[in-house]
Short mmCIF file of N, CA and C in Angstrom, two decimals:
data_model
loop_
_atom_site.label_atom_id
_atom_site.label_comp_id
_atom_site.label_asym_id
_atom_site.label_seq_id
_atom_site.Cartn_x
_atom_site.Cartn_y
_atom_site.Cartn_z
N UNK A 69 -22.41 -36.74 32.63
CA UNK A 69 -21.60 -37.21 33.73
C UNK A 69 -22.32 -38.42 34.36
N UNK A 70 -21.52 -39.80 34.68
CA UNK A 70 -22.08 -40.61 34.96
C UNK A 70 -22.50 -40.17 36.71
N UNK A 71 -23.80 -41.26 36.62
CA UNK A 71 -23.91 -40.78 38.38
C UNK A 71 -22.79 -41.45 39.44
N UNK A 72 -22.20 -42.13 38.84
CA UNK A 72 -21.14 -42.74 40.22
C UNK A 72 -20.04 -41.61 40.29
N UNK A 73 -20.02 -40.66 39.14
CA UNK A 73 -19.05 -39.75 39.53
C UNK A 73 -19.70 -38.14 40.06
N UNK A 74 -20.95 -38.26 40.41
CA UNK A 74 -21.40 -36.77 41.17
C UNK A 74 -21.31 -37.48 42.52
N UNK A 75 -21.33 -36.31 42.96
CA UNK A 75 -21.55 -36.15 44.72
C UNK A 75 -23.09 -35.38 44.60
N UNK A 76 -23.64 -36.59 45.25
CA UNK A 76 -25.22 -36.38 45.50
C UNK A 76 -25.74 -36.48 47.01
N UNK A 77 -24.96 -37.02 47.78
CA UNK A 77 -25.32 -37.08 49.19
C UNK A 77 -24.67 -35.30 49.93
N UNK A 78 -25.65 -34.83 50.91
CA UNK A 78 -25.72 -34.08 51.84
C UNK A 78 -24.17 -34.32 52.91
N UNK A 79 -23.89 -35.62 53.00
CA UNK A 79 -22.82 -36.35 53.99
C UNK A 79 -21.31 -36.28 52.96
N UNK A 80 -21.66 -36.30 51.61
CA UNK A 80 -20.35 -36.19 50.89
C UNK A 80 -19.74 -35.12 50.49
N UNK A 81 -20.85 -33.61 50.51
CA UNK A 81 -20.44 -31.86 50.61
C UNK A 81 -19.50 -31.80 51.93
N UNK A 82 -20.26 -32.06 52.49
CA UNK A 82 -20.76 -31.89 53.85
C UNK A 82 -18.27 -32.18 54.77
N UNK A 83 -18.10 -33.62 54.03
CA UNK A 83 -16.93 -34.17 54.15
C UNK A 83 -16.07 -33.24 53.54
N UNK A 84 -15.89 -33.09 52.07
CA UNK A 84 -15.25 -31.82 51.14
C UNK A 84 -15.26 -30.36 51.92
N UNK A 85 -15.94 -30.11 52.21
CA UNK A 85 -16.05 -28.63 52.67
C UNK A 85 -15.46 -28.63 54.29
N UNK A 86 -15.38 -30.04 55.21
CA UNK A 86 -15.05 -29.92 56.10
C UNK A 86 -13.32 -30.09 56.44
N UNK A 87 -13.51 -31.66 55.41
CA UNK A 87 -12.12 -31.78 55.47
C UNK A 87 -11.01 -31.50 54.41
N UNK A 88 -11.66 -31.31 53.30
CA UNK A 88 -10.78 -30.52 51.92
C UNK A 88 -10.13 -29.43 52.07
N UNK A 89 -9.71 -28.94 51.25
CA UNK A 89 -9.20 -27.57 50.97
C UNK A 89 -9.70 -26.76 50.13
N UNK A 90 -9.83 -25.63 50.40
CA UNK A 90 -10.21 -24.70 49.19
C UNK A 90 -9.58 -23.90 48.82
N UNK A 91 -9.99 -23.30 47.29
CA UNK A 91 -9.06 -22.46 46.60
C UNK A 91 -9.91 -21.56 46.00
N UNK A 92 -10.27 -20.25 46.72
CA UNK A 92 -11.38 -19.29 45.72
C UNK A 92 -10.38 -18.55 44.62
N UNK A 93 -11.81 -18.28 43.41
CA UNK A 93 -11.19 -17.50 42.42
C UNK A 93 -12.68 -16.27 42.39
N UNK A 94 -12.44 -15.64 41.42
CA UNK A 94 -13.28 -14.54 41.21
C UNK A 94 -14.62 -15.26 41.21
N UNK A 95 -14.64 -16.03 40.27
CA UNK A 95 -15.46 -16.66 39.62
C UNK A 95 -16.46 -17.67 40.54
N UNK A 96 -15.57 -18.73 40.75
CA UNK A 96 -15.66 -19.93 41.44
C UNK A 96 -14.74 -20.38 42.51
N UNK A 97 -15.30 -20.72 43.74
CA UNK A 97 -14.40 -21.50 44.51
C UNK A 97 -14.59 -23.30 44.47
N UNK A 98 -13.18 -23.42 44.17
CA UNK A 98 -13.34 -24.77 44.66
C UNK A 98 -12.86 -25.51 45.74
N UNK A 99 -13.50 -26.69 45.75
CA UNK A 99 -12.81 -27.32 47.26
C UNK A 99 -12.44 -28.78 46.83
N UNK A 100 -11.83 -29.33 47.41
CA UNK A 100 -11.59 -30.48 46.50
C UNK A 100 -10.56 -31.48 47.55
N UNK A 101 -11.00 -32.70 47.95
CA UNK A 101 -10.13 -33.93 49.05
C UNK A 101 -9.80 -35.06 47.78
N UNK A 102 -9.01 -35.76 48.52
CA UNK A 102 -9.16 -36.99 47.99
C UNK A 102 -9.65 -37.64 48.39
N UNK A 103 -10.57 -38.79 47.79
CA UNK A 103 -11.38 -39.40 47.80
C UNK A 103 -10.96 -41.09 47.80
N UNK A 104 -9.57 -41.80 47.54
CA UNK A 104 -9.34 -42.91 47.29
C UNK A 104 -9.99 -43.87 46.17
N UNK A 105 -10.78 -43.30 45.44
CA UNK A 105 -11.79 -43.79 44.37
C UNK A 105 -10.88 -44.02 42.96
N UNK A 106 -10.67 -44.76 41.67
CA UNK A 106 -9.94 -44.66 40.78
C UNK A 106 -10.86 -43.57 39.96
N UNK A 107 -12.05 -42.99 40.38
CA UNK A 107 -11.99 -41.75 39.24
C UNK A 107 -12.87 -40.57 40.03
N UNK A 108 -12.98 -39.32 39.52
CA UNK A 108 -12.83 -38.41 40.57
C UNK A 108 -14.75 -38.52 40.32
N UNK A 109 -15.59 -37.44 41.76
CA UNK A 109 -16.75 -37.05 41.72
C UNK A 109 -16.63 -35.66 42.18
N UNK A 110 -18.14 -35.29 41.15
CA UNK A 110 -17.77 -34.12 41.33
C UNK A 110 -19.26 -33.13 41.83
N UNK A 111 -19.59 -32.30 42.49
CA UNK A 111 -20.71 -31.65 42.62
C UNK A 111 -20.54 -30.14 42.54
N UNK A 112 -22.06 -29.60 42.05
CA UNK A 112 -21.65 -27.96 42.23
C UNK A 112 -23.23 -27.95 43.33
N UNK A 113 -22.71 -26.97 43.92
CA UNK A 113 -24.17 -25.68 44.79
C UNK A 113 -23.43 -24.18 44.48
N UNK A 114 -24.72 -24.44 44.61
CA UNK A 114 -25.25 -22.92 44.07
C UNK A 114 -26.02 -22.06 45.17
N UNK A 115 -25.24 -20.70 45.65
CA UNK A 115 -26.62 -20.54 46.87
C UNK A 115 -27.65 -19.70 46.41
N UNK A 116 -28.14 -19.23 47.19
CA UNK A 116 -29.92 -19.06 46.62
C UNK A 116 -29.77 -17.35 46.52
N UNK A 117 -28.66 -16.97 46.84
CA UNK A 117 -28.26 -15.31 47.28
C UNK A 117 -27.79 -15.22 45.59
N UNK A 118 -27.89 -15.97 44.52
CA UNK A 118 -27.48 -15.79 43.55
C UNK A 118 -28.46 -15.53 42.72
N UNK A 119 -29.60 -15.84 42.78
CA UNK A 119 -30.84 -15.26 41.92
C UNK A 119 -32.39 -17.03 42.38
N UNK A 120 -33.05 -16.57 41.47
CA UNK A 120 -33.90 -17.34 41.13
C UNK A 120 -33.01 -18.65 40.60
N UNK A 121 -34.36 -19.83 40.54
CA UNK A 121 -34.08 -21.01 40.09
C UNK A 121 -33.61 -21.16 38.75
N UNK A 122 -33.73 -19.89 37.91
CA UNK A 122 -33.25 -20.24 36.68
C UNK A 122 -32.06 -20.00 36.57
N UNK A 123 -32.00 -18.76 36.90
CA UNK A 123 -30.60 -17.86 37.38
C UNK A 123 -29.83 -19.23 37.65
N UNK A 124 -29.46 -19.65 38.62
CA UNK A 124 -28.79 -20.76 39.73
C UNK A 124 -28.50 -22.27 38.18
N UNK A 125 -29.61 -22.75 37.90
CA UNK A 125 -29.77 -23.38 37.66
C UNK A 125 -28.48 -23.12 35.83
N UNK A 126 -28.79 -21.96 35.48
CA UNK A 126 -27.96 -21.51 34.55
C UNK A 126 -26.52 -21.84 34.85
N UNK A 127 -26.19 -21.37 36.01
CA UNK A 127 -24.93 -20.89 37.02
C UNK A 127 -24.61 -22.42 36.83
N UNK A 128 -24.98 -23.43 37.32
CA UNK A 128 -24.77 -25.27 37.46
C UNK A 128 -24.23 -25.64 36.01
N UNK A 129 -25.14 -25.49 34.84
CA UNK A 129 -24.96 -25.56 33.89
C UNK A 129 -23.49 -25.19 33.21
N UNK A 130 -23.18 -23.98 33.43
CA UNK A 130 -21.74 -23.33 32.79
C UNK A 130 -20.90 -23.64 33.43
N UNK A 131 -21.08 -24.29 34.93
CA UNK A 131 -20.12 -24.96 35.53
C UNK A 131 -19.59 -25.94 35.49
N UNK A 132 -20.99 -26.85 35.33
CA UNK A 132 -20.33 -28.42 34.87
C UNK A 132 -20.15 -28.42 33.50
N UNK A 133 -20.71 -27.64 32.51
CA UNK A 133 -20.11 -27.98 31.47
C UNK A 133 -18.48 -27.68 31.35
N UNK A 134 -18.14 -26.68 31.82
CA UNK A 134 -16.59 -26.03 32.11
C UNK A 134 -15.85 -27.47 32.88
N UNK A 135 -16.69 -28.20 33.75
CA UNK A 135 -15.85 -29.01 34.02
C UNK A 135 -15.64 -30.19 33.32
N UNK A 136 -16.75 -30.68 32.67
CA UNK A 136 -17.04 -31.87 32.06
C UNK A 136 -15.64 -31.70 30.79
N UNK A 137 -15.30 -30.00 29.96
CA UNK A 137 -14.75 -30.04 29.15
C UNK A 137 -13.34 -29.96 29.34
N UNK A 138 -12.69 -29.98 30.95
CA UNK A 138 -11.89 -30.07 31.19
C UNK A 138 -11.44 -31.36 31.89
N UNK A 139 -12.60 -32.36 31.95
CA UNK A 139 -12.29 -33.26 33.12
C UNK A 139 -11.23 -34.33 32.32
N UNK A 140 -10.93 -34.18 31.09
CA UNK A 140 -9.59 -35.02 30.25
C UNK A 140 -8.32 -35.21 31.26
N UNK A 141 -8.26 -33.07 31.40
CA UNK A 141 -6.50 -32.99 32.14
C UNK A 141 -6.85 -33.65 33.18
N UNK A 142 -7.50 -34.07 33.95
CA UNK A 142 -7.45 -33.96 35.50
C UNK A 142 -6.83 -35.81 36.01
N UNK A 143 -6.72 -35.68 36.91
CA UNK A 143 -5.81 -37.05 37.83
C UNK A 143 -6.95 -37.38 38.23
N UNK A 144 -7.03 -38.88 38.56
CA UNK A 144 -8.39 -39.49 39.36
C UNK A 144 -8.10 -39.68 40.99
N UNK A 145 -9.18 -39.61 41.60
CA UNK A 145 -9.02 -39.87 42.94
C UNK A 145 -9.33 -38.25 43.67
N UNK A 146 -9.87 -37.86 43.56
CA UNK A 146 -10.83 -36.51 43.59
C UNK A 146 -12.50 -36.37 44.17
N UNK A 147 -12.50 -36.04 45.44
CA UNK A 147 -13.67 -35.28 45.20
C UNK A 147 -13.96 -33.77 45.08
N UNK A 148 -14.82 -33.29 44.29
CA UNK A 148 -15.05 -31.78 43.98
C UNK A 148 -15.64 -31.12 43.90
N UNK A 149 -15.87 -30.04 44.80
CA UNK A 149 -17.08 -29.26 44.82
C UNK A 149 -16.78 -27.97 44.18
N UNK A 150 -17.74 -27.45 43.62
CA UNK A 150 -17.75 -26.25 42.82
C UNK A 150 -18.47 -24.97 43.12
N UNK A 151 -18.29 -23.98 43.32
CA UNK A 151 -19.39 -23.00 44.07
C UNK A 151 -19.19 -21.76 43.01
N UNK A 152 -20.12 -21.73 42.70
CA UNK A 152 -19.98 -20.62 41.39
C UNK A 152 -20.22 -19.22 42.54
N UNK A 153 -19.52 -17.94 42.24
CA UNK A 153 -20.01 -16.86 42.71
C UNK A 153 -20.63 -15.76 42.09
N UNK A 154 -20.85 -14.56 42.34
CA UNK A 154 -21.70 -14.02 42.06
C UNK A 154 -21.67 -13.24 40.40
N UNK A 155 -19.96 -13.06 40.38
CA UNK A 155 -19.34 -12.66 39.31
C UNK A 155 -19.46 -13.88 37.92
N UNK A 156 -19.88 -15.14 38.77
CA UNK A 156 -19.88 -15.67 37.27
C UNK A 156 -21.18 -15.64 36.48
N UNK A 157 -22.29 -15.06 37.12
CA UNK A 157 -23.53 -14.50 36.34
C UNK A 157 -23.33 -13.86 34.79
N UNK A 158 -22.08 -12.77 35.78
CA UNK A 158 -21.70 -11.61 33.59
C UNK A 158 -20.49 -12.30 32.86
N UNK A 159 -19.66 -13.36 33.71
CA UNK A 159 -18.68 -14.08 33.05
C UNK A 159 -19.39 -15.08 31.51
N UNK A 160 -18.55 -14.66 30.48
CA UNK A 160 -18.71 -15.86 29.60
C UNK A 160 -18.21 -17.03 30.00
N UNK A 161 -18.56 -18.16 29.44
CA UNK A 161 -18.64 -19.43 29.47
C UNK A 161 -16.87 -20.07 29.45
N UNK A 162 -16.23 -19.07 28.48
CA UNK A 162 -14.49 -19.37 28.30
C UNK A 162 -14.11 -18.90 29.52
N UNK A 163 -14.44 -17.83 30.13
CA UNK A 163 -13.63 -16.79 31.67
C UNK A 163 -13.91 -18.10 32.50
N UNK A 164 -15.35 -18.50 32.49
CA UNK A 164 -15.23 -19.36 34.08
C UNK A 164 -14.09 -20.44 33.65
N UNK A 165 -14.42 -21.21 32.26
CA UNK A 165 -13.70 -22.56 32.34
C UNK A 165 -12.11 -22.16 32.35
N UNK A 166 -11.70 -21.22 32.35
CA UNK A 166 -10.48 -20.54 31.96
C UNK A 166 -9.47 -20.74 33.45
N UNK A 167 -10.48 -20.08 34.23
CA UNK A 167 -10.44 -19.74 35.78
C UNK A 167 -10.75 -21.36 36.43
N UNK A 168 -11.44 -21.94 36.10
CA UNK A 168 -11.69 -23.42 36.74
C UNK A 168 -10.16 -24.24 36.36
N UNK A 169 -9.79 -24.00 35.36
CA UNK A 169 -8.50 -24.48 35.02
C UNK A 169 -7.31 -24.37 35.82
N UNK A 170 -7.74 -22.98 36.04
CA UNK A 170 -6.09 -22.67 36.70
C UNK A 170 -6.24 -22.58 38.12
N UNK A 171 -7.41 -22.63 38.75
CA UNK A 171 -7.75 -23.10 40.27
C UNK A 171 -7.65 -24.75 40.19
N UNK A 172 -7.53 -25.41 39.25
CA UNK A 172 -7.81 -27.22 39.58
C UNK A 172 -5.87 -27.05 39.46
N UNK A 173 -5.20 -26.14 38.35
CA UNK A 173 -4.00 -26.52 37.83
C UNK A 173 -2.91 -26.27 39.67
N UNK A 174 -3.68 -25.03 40.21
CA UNK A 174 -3.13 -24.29 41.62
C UNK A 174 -3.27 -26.08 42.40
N UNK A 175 -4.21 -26.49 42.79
CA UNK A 175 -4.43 -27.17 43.61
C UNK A 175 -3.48 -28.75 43.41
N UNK A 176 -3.25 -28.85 42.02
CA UNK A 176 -2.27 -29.93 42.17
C UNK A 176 -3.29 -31.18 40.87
N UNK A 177 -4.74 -30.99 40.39
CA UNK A 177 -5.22 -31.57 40.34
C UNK A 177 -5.11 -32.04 38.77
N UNK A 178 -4.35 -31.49 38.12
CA UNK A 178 -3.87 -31.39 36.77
C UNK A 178 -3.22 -32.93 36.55
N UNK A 179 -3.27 -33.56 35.32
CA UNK A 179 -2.21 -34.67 35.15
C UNK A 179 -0.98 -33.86 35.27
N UNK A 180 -0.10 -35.16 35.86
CA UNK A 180 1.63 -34.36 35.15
C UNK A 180 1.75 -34.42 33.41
N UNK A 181 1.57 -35.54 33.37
CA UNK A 181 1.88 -35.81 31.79
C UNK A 181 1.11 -35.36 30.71
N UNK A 182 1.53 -34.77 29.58
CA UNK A 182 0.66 -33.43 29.01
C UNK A 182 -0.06 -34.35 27.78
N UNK A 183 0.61 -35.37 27.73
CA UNK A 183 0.28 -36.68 26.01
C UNK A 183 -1.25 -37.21 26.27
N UNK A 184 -1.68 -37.25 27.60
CA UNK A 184 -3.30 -37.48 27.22
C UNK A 184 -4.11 -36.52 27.57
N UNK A 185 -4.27 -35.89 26.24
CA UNK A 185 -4.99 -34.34 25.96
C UNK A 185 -4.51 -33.60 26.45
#
């Protein structure tokens, strides 16, 4: 993921979580504004009530990859935060991206048009 498309500032969670919306699933909640940008950014946290640094650090991993392999369908102009929960520790790798799908598809964030990918 290029860096112009993460959310790396403290001030850009901070906006998403205040002024976005969210949509929890078992798995993962997401939150997600628009951003006015032509392509979306995206960040995950992880809280610390979820295990050790590896633990967590695992948790980031299956997340952004779940997103990275979905980020084809998605519309630009997005920012997105990702919060893995506790359940996605015993989830396989297909359940979360499965569930990330149909929380981005709930929120509106899906292309309409189905011809690119």
């Amino acid at each position: 993921m290029p860096r112009s498309e993460r959310l790396r500032k403290s001030s850009d969670f901070t906006r998403v979580f205040e002024e976005g919306k969210s949509l929890p699933g078992r798995r993962v909640v997401v939150y997600y504004l628009e951003n006015g940008l032509p392509f979306n950014r995206v960040g995950v946290a992880v809280s610390k009530r979820l295990g050790g640094a590896v633990e967590r650090n695992r948790l980031k991993r299956i997340v952004k990859e779940a997103y990275r392999t979905s980020e084809a369908a998605l519309r630009d102009g997005l920012d997105i935060v990702l919060l893995p929960r506790s359940k996605a520790k015993t989830a396989s790798f297909q359940e979360v991206k499965e569930e990330l799908l149909g929380l981005l598809s709930t929120c509106g964030a899906l292309r309409k048009d189905d011809d690119e990918k």
